[in-house]
Amino acid sequence: MPRSAPARAPITSPAAATVFTTVLTEGPVSRVDVARRTGLSSAAVTKAARPFIEAGYLEELASEGRTGPGAGRPANPLAIRPDREYFVGVKITGDDLIGVVTDLRADVRASAHHALTGHDVDHVVRALADLVGELLAGPTPDGTSNLRERAYCLGVAVSGDVDRASGLVRYSPFLGWRDVPLASLLEDATGLTVTLENDVKALTVAEQWFGEGVGASSFALVTVGTGIGSALVVNGDLVRGAHGVAGEIGHVPVADGGPPCHCGGRGCVEAIASTEAILLRAREVSGEPGLTMDDAVTRARGGDEPLREVFAAAGHAIGLGLAALVNLFGPERVVVSGEGVATYDLFEDQIRRTFAVQAFGSAARCGLVIRPLPFEEWARGAAAVAIQSLFVAESV
Ligand SMILES: [Zn+2]
């Protein structure tokens, strides 16, 4: 069973959750501003903040002075105390476990990798518990104790069909798992409270609370790499859809009669722009079956036109997929990220050009952020899910 955490601040009401998440994601912020942003009264903000201050999660900073001429009240901004609690995040891939410890603001304080030598459930649970033990054995930044003394929650991110509410991995193609109760197995093995989430959705939570999504009521995250995934936040809620797979931009068809996709369709974005699809096509056009991705990238950067066109075609397919997403949902911003974006210099122009042509009307004004994604970010996303599960009264 998970350890109890006697000194932690309970979320007792939706107002408490709202006030805490506002300070967490937008603070330091004055009570007056919290009230203005949340629609609560100043008295309600003060009442909601008090238990968090008493439990050490929030603090009042020194006065910034008067709020204005004649206002007569000092504005003491509320701020998070990030070292009050630590969170563990682990991303499981087919080959390894990547783990981080973060503070309350999802800033990484420790990280570690372990190779995964098998996909047997018991083996993965043991390896993950070892990794968590190693991560939490380190000292707190102030040196007064070890991280474990202030860590109660573990977030775990896995690709595939993951049911956060029941803690089940329903289907993981990389691990070959179906209906594995991973959350409860890991709670027994680590003593921490465990939240499972799909990996792209976990990254989206990190972006929503601590990244580009802060202050945006709707945004989308698109990941480009081995697969092409996406997640959507609309009106502040992560959209799951009736089947839990809403926003599968990777399988939006963008080329009628295009290359076959592993999903059974043809011409999907993923069948043209995934790392594997690009490599297959690069080998075809170069006539070199042994061509590696690194060589293809180097030669494309060096001006090899046929290879440059392979990357441009991938960028075009991604741009079409993004335009479809933006025309349907109208997010304020889209973040395009992923290990595949490490070569983004070869994609970016074409993604932006295609998007500009295909986005309908003022949807083209949607901000497009294209940037690489270090692998550790996936684990940080898992930690963000653990943070969210603690402080949101009812997780979306
Ligand atoms: Zn497909």
XYZ file of C-alpha atoms and ligand atoms in Angstrom:
397
model
C 0.000 0.000 0.000
C 1.159 3.552 -0.632
C 2.653 5.386 2.307
C 0.436 7.926 3.944
C 1.561 11.510 3.912
C 0.254 13.137 7.043
C 1.516 16.665 6.492
C 0.265 17.097 2.949
C -2.347 19.639 2.011
C -5.604 18.013 1.017
C -7.644 19.338 -1.857
C -10.896 19.934 -0.039
C -12.833 21.812 -2.693
C -12.777 22.754 -6.370
C -11.836 26.301 -5.242
C -8.775 24.934 -3.422
C -7.702 23.031 -6.546
C -8.240 26.097 -8.727
C -6.302 28.445 -6.451
C -3.431 26.015 -6.033
C -3.073 25.250 -9.746
C -3.249 28.959 -10.609
C -0.354 29.742 -8.273
C 1.507 26.618 -9.411
C 1.289 27.373 -13.105
C 1.227 31.185 -13.129
C 2.724 32.300 -9.811
C 4.038 34.215 -8.032
C 0.706 35.952 -8.236
C -1.176 38.247 -5.882
C -4.443 37.187 -4.284
C -6.171 39.948 -6.207
C -4.856 38.534 -9.474
C -5.779 34.966 -8.465
C -9.286 36.233 -7.747
C -9.449 38.038 -11.079
C -8.207 35.017 -13.049
C -10.404 32.443 -11.326
C -13.581 34.450 -10.753
C -13.407 33.714 -7.005
C -13.763 36.412 -4.361
C -10.615 37.600 -2.550
C -11.992 36.094 0.653
C -12.472 32.719 -1.058
C -8.895 32.848 -2.383
C -7.543 33.598 1.091
C -9.570 30.752 2.589
C -8.494 28.297 -0.109
C -4.815 29.242 0.173
C -4.565 28.955 3.962
C -4.235 25.129 4.270
C -1.564 25.106 1.556
C 0.416 27.795 3.386
C 0.081 25.884 6.668
C 1.274 22.654 5.033
C 4.243 24.421 3.452
C 3.191 24.176 -0.195
C 2.571 27.896 -0.674
C 4.192 30.936 0.838
C 3.520 34.630 0.871
C 6.388 36.613 -0.573
C 7.385 39.973 0.831
C 5.072 42.783 -0.140
C 5.563 44.292 -3.566
C 4.282 47.555 -2.151
C 0.955 49.159 -2.745
C -1.226 47.903 -5.551
C -1.720 51.453 -6.783
C -2.132 55.023 -5.645
C -4.625 55.023 -2.839
C -5.266 51.300 -3.098
C -4.240 51.020 0.512
C -3.500 47.278 0.491
C -0.125 45.649 0.028
C -0.053 42.916 -2.577
C 1.714 39.928 -1.066
C 2.121 37.547 -3.973
C 1.482 33.869 -3.364
C 4.263 31.560 -4.529
C 4.927 27.840 -4.663
C 7.572 26.306 -2.426
C 8.909 23.921 -5.069
C 11.000 21.808 -2.683
C 8.075 20.962 -0.420
C 7.538 17.689 -2.251
C 9.292 15.689 -4.942
C 7.748 13.552 -7.667
C 9.108 10.624 -9.619
C 8.390 10.222 -13.322
C 9.349 7.181 -15.399
C 8.926 6.594 -19.116
C 8.938 2.941 -20.210
C 10.136 2.264 -23.743
C 10.751 -1.090 -25.411
C 14.486 -0.772 -24.625
C 14.864 1.158 -21.424
C 13.461 2.984 -18.432
C 14.095 6.710 -18.159
C 13.439 8.219 -14.750
C 13.527 11.672 -13.194
C 12.794 13.260 -9.848
C 11.236 16.693 -10.114
C 10.135 19.343 -7.679
C 6.610 20.752 -7.556
C 7.255 22.914 -10.594
C 8.361 19.873 -12.600
C 11.989 21.060 -12.635
C 14.233 18.005 -12.903
C 16.402 17.426 -9.788
C 17.780 13.950 -10.569
C 17.685 11.556 -13.500
C 18.754 8.001 -14.366
C 18.419 5.433 -17.163
C 18.249 1.647 -16.916
C 18.363 -0.703 -19.882
C 15.390 -3.058 -20.053
C 16.557 -6.585 -20.768
C 13.113 -8.170 -21.034
C 9.416 -7.338 -21.320
C 8.118 -9.809 -18.792
C 5.787 -7.884 -16.429
C 7.575 -9.015 -13.225
C 10.923 -8.074 -14.690
C 9.750 -4.590 -15.704
C 8.141 -3.980 -12.287
C 11.343 -5.026 -10.475
C 13.558 -2.943 -12.772
C 11.307 0.071 -12.342
C 11.273 -0.269 -8.547
C 15.098 -0.462 -8.574
C 15.298 2.689 -10.674
C 12.923 4.534 -8.336
C 14.957 3.399 -5.312
C 18.156 4.660 -6.912
C 16.594 8.003 -7.851
C 15.172 8.650 -4.383
C 18.345 7.673 -2.506
C 19.928 11.000 -3.446
C 20.036 13.961 -1.035
C 17.562 16.837 -1.090
C 19.052 20.061 -2.492
C 19.356 21.523 1.019
C 21.183 18.379 2.151
C 18.945 17.868 5.186
C 17.484 14.506 4.132
C 17.128 12.244 1.115
C 14.561 12.716 -1.635
C 12.532 9.719 -0.488
C 11.499 11.559 2.689
C 9.521 14.028 0.588
C 8.334 11.837 -2.311
C 4.971 10.077 -2.313
C 3.869 9.964 -5.924
C 5.122 8.206 -9.041
C 3.894 8.937 -12.563
C 4.530 6.330 -15.264
C 4.214 6.976 -18.989
C 3.792 4.209 -21.549
C 2.916 4.426 -25.226
C -0.242 2.681 -26.355
C -3.686 2.313 -24.882
C -3.457 3.227 -21.194
C -6.419 3.575 -18.820
C -5.404 6.164 -16.262
C -8.520 5.784 -14.129
C -8.077 2.048 -13.512
C -4.270 1.990 -13.737
C -4.331 -0.592 -16.518
C -2.080 -0.853 -19.548
C -4.759 -2.075 -21.934
C -2.460 -2.533 -24.901
C 1.203 -1.767 -25.360
C 2.581 -2.835 -28.752
C 6.232 -2.225 -27.701
C 5.951 -4.343 -24.553
C 3.509 -6.897 -25.972
C 1.178 -6.338 -22.989
C -2.586 -6.523 -22.720
C -4.594 -5.585 -19.614
C -1.679 -5.370 -17.183
C -2.635 -3.747 -13.797
C 0.661 -1.897 -13.723
C -0.329 0.847 -11.261
C -1.223 -1.548 -8.449
C 1.830 -3.757 -9.120
C 4.064 -0.691 -8.880
C 2.352 0.605 -5.735
C 3.169 -2.700 -4.045
C 6.746 -2.622 -5.333
C 7.585 1.014 -4.540
C 5.255 2.122 -1.737
C 4.364 5.209 -3.775
C 0.991 6.319 -5.129
C 1.119 5.551 -8.842
C -0.596 7.245 -11.771
C -0.315 5.702 -15.236
C -0.763 7.704 -18.399
C -0.255 7.403 -22.126
C 3.128 8.963 -22.937
C 1.916 11.642 -25.349
C -0.864 12.651 -22.974
C 1.700 12.859 -20.150
C 3.880 15.202 -22.201
C 0.795 17.274 -22.872
C 0.121 17.654 -19.151
C 3.702 18.951 -18.695
C 3.124 21.407 -21.525
C -0.305 22.437 -20.223
C 0.897 23.175 -16.702
C 4.520 24.157 -17.129
C 5.145 24.924 -20.808
C 3.639 26.452 -23.920
C 0.110 25.614 -22.820
C 0.145 27.911 -19.767
C -2.468 30.590 -20.301
C -3.864 28.948 -23.462
C -7.358 27.531 -23.121
C -6.755 25.206 -26.037
C -3.600 23.815 -27.576
C -2.292 20.682 -29.236
C 0.934 18.752 -28.887
C 2.189 16.711 -31.830
C 5.118 14.324 -31.426
C 7.185 13.207 -34.385
C 9.477 10.195 -34.231
C 9.063 6.425 -34.376
C 5.340 7.134 -34.367
C 3.405 10.340 -34.800
C 1.148 11.123 -31.892
C -0.854 14.046 -30.687
C -2.993 15.191 -27.821
C -5.458 18.043 -27.611
C -6.428 20.296 -24.746
C -9.740 22.094 -25.297
C -11.116 24.533 -22.703
C -8.457 23.350 -20.281
C -9.365 19.650 -20.538
C -7.376 16.907 -22.201
C -9.622 15.424 -24.883
C -9.732 11.641 -24.704
C -12.725 10.876 -26.860
C -15.140 7.999 -26.423
C -12.431 5.449 -27.237
C -9.477 7.165 -25.586
C -7.700 7.761 -28.886
C -8.933 11.228 -29.861
C -6.424 13.310 -31.803
C -4.605 10.472 -33.592
C -3.076 12.792 -36.149
C -0.625 10.063 -37.183
C -3.431 8.177 -38.883
C -5.079 11.079 -40.643
C -4.898 10.106 -44.340
C -3.046 12.779 -46.343
C -2.140 10.905 -49.545
C -4.823 8.930 -51.319
C -3.214 5.673 -52.457
C -0.029 6.581 -50.544
C 2.262 4.094 -48.803
C 0.618 1.402 -46.656
C 0.471 2.051 -42.909
C 0.810 -0.524 -40.123
C -2.720 0.472 -39.012
C -4.129 -1.108 -42.169
C -4.813 2.198 -43.932
C -2.824 3.935 -46.663
C -1.255 7.363 -46.941
C -1.441 8.151 -43.201
C 0.850 10.926 -41.914
C 2.757 8.233 -40.009
C 3.250 6.131 -43.168
C 5.117 9.085 -44.740
C 6.716 11.005 -41.879
C 7.676 8.498 -39.154
C 11.417 7.868 -38.746
C 11.037 4.424 -40.288
C 8.971 5.684 -43.231
C 11.550 8.386 -43.981
C 14.396 5.874 -43.850
C 12.576 3.409 -46.134
C 11.918 6.148 -48.669
C 15.494 7.483 -48.414
C 16.849 4.004 -49.193
C 14.492 3.744 -52.147
C 15.427 7.057 -53.753
C 19.161 6.617 -53.121
C 19.140 2.993 -54.285
C 21.192 2.132 -51.167
C 19.449 -0.498 -49.015
C 22.092 -0.078 -46.282
C 21.701 3.706 -45.946
C 21.477 4.798 -42.289
C 19.345 7.649 -40.953
C 22.462 9.530 -39.839
C 23.904 9.339 -43.361
C 20.596 10.370 -44.924
C 20.443 13.410 -42.611
C 24.082 14.382 -43.263
C 23.664 14.088 -47.041
C 20.351 15.964 -47.062
C 21.964 18.752 -45.066
C 24.856 18.706 -47.537
C 22.479 19.434 -50.419
C 21.542 15.968 -51.789
C 18.336 17.013 -53.569
C 16.502 13.640 -53.788
C 17.110 13.088 -50.057
C 16.106 16.652 -49.219
C 12.838 15.937 -51.017
C 12.202 12.878 -48.826
C 12.377 15.084 -45.714
C 10.341 17.809 -47.401
C 7.633 15.233 -48.266
C 7.559 14.217 -44.601
C 7.264 17.891 -43.602
C 4.458 18.321 -46.127
C 2.537 15.339 -44.685
C 2.974 16.710 -41.142
C 1.848 20.163 -42.319
C -1.314 18.629 -43.838
C -2.032 16.727 -40.638
C -1.543 19.898 -38.573
C -3.849 21.865 -40.855
C -6.534 19.179 -40.448
C -6.141 19.334 -36.667
C -6.246 23.130 -36.534
C -9.160 23.441 -38.983
C -11.188 20.972 -36.911
C -10.377 22.140 -33.393
C -8.928 25.645 -33.668
C -6.311 25.483 -30.875
C -4.507 28.697 -29.946
C -1.129 27.009 -30.250
C 0.402 23.810 -31.567
C 3.703 22.437 -30.266
C 5.463 20.034 -32.639
C 8.112 18.038 -30.843
C 9.680 14.603 -30.605
C 12.937 12.806 -31.243
C 12.311 13.121 -34.997
C 12.399 16.893 -34.658
C 16.134 16.706 -33.881
C 16.418 16.960 -37.665
C 13.851 19.759 -37.724
C 16.001 21.974 -39.914
C 15.084 19.536 -42.712
C 11.338 19.636 -41.938
C 10.491 22.993 -40.522
C 10.215 25.157 -43.659
C 7.966 22.666 -45.384
C 5.785 22.104 -42.326
C 5.231 25.856 -42.033
C 4.668 26.389 -45.771
C 2.117 23.582 -46.087
C 0.385 24.610 -42.894
C 0.116 28.235 -44.054
C -1.484 27.134 -47.336
C -3.922 24.599 -45.858
C -4.985 26.218 -42.578
C -8.391 27.757 -43.138
C -8.736 31.513 -42.825
C -7.651 32.909 -39.501
C -6.791 29.403 -38.230
C -3.436 30.062 -39.936
C -2.717 32.517 -37.117
C -2.423 29.584 -34.707
C 1.059 29.718 -33.160
C 3.247 26.851 -34.358
C 6.170 25.990 -32.067
C 8.574 23.446 -33.548
C 11.351 22.192 -31.309
C 13.376 19.085 -30.435
C 12.419 16.913 -27.470
C 15.151 15.489 -25.223
C 14.206 11.963 -24.138
C 14.202 12.976 -20.484
C 11.206 15.183 -21.249
C 9.009 12.093 -21.539
C 9.883 11.149 -17.957
C 9.280 14.747 -16.856
C 5.829 14.440 -18.439
C 5.193 11.381 -16.267
C 6.214 13.384 -13.178
C 3.858 16.190 -14.229
C 1.022 13.651 -14.288
C 1.896 12.664 -10.717
C 1.835 16.338 -9.697
C -1.482 16.850 -11.435
C -3.057 13.780 -9.861
C -2.223 15.138 -6.426
C -3.630 18.613 -6.858
C -6.570 18.276 -9.177
C -9.680 17.230 -7.296
C -11.018 15.322 -10.268
C -8.425 14.514 -12.885
C -9.620 14.871 -16.436
Zn -2.241 4.609 -40.244
